[in-house]
CSV table of C-alpha atoms in Angstrom, one decimal:
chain,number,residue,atom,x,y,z
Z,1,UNK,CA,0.0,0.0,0.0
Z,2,UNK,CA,1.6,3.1,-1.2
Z,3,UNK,CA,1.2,6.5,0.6
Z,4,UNK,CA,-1.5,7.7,-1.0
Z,5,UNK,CA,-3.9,4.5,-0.7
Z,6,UNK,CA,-2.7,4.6,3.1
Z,7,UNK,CA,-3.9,8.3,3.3
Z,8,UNK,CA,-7.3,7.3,1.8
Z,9,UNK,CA,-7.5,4.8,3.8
Z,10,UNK,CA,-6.6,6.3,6.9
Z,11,UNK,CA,-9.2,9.2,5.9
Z,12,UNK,CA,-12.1,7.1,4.9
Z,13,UNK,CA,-11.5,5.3,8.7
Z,14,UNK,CA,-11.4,8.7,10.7
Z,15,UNK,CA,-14.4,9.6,8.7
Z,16,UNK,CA,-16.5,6.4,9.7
Z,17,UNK,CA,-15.5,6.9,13.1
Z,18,UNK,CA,-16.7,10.2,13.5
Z,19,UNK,CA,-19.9,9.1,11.8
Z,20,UNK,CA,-20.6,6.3,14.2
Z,21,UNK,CA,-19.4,9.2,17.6
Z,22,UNK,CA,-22.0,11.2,15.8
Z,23,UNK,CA,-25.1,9.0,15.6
Z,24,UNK,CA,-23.9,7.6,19.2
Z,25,UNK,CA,-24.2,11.3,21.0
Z,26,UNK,CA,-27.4,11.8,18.9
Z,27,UNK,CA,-28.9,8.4,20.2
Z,28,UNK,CA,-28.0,9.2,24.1
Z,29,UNK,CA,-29.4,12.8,23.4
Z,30,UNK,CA,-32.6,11.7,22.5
Z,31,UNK,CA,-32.9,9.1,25.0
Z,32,UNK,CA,-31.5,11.6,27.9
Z,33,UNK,CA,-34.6,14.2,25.8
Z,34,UNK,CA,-37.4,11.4,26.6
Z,35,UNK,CA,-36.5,10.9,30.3
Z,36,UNK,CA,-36.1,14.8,31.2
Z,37,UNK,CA,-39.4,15.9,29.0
Z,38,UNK,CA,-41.3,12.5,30.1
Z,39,UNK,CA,-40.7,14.0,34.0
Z,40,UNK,CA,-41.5,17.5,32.9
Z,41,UNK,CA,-44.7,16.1,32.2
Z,42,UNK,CA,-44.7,14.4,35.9
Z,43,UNK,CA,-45.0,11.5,33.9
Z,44,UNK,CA,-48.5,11.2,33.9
Z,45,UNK,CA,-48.7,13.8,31.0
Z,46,UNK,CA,-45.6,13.6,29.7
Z,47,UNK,CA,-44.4,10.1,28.5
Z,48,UNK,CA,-46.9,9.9,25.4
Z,49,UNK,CA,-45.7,13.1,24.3
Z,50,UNK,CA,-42.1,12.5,24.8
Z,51,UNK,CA,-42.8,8.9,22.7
Z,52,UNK,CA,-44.1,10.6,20.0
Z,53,UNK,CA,-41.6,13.2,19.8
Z,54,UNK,CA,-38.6,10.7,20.2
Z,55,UNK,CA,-40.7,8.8,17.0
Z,56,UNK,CA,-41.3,11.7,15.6
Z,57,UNK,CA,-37.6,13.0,15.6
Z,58,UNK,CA,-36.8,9.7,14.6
Z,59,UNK,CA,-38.9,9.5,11.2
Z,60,UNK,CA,-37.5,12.7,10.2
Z,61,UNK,CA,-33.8,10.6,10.4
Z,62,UNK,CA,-35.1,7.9,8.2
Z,63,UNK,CA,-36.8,10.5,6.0
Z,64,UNK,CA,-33.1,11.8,4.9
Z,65,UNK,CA,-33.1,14.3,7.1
Z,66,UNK,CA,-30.4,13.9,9.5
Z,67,UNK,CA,-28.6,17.0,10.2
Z,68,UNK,CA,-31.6,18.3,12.0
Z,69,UNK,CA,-31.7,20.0,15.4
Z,70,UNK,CA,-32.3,17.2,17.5
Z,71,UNK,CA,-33.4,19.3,20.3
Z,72,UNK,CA,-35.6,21.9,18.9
Z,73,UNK,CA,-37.2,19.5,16.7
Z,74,UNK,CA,-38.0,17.0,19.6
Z,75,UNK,CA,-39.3,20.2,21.4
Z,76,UNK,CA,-41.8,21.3,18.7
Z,77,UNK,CA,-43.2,17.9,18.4
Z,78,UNK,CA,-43.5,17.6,22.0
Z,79,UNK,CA,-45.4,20.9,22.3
Z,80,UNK,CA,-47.6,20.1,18.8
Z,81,UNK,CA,-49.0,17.0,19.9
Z,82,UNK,CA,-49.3,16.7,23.5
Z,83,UNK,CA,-52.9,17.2,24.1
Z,84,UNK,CA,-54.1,15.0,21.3
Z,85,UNK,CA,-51.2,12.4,22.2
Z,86,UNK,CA,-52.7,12.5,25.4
Z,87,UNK,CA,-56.0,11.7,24.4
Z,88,UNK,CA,-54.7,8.8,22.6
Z,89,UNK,CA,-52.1,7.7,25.0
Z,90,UNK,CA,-54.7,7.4,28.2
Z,91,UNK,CA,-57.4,6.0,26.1
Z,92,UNK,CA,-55.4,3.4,25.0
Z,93,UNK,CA,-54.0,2.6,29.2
Z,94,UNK,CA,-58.1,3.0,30.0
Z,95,UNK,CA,-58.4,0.1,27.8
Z,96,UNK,CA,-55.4,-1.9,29.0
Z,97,UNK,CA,-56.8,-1.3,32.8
Z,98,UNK,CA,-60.1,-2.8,31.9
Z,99,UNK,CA,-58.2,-6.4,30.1
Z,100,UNK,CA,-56.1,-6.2,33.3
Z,101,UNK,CA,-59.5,-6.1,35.5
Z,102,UNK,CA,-60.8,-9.1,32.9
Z,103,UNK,CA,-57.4,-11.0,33.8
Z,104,UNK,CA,-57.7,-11.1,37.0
Z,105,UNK,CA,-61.7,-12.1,37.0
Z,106,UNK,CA,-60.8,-15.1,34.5
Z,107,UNK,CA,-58.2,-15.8,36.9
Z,108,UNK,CA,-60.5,-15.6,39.8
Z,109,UNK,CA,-62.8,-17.8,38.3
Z,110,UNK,CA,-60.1,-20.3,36.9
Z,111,UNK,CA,-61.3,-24.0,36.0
Z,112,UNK,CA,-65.0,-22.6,36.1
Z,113,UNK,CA,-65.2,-21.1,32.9
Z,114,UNK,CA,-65.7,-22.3,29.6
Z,115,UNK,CA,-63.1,-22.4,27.4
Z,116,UNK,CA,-64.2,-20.1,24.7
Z,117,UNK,CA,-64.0,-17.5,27.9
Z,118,UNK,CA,-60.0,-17.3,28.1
Z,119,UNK,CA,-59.7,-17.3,24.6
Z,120,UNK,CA,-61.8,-14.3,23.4
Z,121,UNK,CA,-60.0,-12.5,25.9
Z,122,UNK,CA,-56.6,-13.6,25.3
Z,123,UNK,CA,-57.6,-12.8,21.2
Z,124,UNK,CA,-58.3,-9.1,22.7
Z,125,UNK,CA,-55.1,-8.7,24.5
Z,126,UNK,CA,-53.8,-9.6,21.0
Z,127,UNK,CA,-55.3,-7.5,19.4
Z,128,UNK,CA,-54.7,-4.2,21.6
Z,129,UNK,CA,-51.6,-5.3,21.5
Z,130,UNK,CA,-51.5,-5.4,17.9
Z,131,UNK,CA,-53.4,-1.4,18.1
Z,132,UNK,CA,-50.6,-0.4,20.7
Z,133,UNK,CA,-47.5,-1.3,18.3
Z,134,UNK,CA,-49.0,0.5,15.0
Z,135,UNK,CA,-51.5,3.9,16.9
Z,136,UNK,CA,-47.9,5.9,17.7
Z,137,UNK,CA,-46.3,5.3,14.7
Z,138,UNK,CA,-49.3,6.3,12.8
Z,139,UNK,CA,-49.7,8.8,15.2
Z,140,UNK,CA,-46.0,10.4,14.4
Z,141,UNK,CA,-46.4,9.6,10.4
Z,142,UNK,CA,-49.9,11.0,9.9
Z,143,UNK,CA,-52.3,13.5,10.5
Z,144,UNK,CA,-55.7,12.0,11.3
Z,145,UNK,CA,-58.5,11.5,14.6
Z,146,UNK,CA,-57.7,9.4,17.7
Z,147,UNK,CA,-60.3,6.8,16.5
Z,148,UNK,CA,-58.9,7.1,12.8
Z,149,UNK,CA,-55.3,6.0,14.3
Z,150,UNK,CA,-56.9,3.5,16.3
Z,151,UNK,CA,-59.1,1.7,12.9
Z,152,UNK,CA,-55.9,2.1,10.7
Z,153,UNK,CA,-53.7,0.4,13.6
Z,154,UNK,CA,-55.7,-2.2,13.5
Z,155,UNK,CA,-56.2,-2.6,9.6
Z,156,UNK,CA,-52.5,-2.6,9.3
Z,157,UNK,CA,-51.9,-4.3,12.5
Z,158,UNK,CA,-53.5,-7.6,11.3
Z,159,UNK,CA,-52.9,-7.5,7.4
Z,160,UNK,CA,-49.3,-7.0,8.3
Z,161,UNK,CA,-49.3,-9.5,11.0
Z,162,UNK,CA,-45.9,-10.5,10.7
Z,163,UNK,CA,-44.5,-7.1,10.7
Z,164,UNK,CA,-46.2,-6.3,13.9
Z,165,UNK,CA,-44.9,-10.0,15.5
Z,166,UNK,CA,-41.2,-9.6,14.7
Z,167,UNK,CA,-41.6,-5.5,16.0
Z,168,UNK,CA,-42.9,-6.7,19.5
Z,169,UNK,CA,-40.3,-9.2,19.6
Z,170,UNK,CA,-37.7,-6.6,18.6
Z,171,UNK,CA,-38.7,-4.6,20.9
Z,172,UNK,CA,-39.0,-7.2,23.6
Z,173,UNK,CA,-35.5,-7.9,23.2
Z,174,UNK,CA,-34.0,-4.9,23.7
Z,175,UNK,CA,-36.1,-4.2,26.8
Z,176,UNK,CA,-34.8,-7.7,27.8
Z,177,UNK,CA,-30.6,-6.5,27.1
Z,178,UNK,CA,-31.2,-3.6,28.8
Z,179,UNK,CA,-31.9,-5.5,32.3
Z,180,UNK,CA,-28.9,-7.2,31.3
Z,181,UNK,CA,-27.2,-4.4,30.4
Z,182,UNK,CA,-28.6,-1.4,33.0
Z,183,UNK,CA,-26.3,1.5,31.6
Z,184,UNK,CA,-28.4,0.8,28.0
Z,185,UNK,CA,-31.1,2.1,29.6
Z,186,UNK,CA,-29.9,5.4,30.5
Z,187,UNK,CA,-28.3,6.0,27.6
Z,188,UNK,CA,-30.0,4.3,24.4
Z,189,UNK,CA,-33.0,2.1,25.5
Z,190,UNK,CA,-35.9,4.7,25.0
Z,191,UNK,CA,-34.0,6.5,21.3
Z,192,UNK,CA,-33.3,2.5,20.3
Z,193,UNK,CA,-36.6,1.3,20.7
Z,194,UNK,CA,-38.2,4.2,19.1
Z,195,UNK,CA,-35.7,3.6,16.1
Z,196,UNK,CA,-36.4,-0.4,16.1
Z,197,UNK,CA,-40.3,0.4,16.4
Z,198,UNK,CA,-40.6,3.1,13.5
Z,199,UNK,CA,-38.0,1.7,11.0
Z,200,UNK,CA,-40.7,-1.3,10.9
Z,201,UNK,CA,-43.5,0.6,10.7
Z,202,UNK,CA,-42.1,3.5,8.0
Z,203,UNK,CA,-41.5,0.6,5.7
Z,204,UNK,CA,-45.2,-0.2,5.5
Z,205,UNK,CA,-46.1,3.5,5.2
Z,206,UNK,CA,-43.7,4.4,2.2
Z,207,UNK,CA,-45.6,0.6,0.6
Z,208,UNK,CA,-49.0,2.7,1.3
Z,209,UNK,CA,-48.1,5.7,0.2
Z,210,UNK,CA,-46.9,4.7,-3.1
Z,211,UNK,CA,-49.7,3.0,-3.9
């Protein structure tokens, strides 16, 4: 290798590695953004709207725009959609408290029921499961009603069925290394998942809107 292929060489390495320092600090910014605005919120009213900004800051990266002010852009989201975020987010735990209420009266009642019992509910759980992977990424990508989010999370949700089964497990898996890994969740866990979660989803929505 003569000098000049060494230069290039050496060059196109530095360059790489500043890429990859880049995209780290952006990844543990976001993340470090969802924790501070989702306690700004006191929780209660602020981790839907944090979600949907991280997502939301997120699909503008996979949209080609990636010098972006990570910041100010996660801010404006945040502030844009917190109300009806809201409304979405806490309809959506309303439901999940009434299955979790059903759980425990099937479980209450175990060996006494009949079978088709367990099974609708368990097909429910499956299906707000199904509503809960696809309403915030819709919610992010689109413009539409609460219940419009909820119908098209759905629709999608079943008739891409194994999109929505490999982005659960995806997502399960990275909750899973961050208890094995507790320093992930400080600094990438939140910014990862919402990455994981919307690079699954955008590839469906590009399919639907080029149709």
């Amino acid at each position: 290798m003569n000098e000049g292929e060494w230069n290039m060489y050496a060059s196109g390495f530095v360059t790489t590695l500043d890429r990859i320092a880049t995209w780290i600090t952006r990844m543990a910014l976001l993340n470090l953004l969802w924790v501070l605005y989702s306690l700004l919120g006191l929780l209660i009213a602020g981790v839907f709207p944090a979600t949907i900004a991280t997502l939301g800051v997120v699909r503008k990266w996979l949209m080609g725009e990636q010098d972006i002010k990570v910041w100010k852009t996660f801010r404006k989201i945040y502030k844009q959609e917190f109300t009806s975020v809201n409304g979405l987010g806490w309809m959506l735990t309303g439901v999940g408290g009434i299955l979790y209420l059903n759980y425990k009266a099937i479980e209450a009642f175990d060996g006494q029921l009949y079978f088709i019992v367990p099974f609708a509910f368990y097909l429910l759980l499956f299906l707000y499961m199904v509503i809960i992977i696809w309403s915030f990424p819709l919610k992010a990508h689109y413009d539409a009603g609460i219940f419009q989010h909820i119908k098209n999370a759905l629709v999608i949700g079943i008739t891409k069925i194994h999109i929505s089964i490999v982005t659960f497990i995806a997502l399960f898996a990275v909750a899973y290394l961050s208890l094995e890994m507790p320093t992930l969740i400080l600094f990438f866990i939140f910014s990862l998942s919402a990455l994981i979660w919307f690079w699954f989803s955008f590839r469906i929505f590009i399919t639907l809107d080029n149709k």
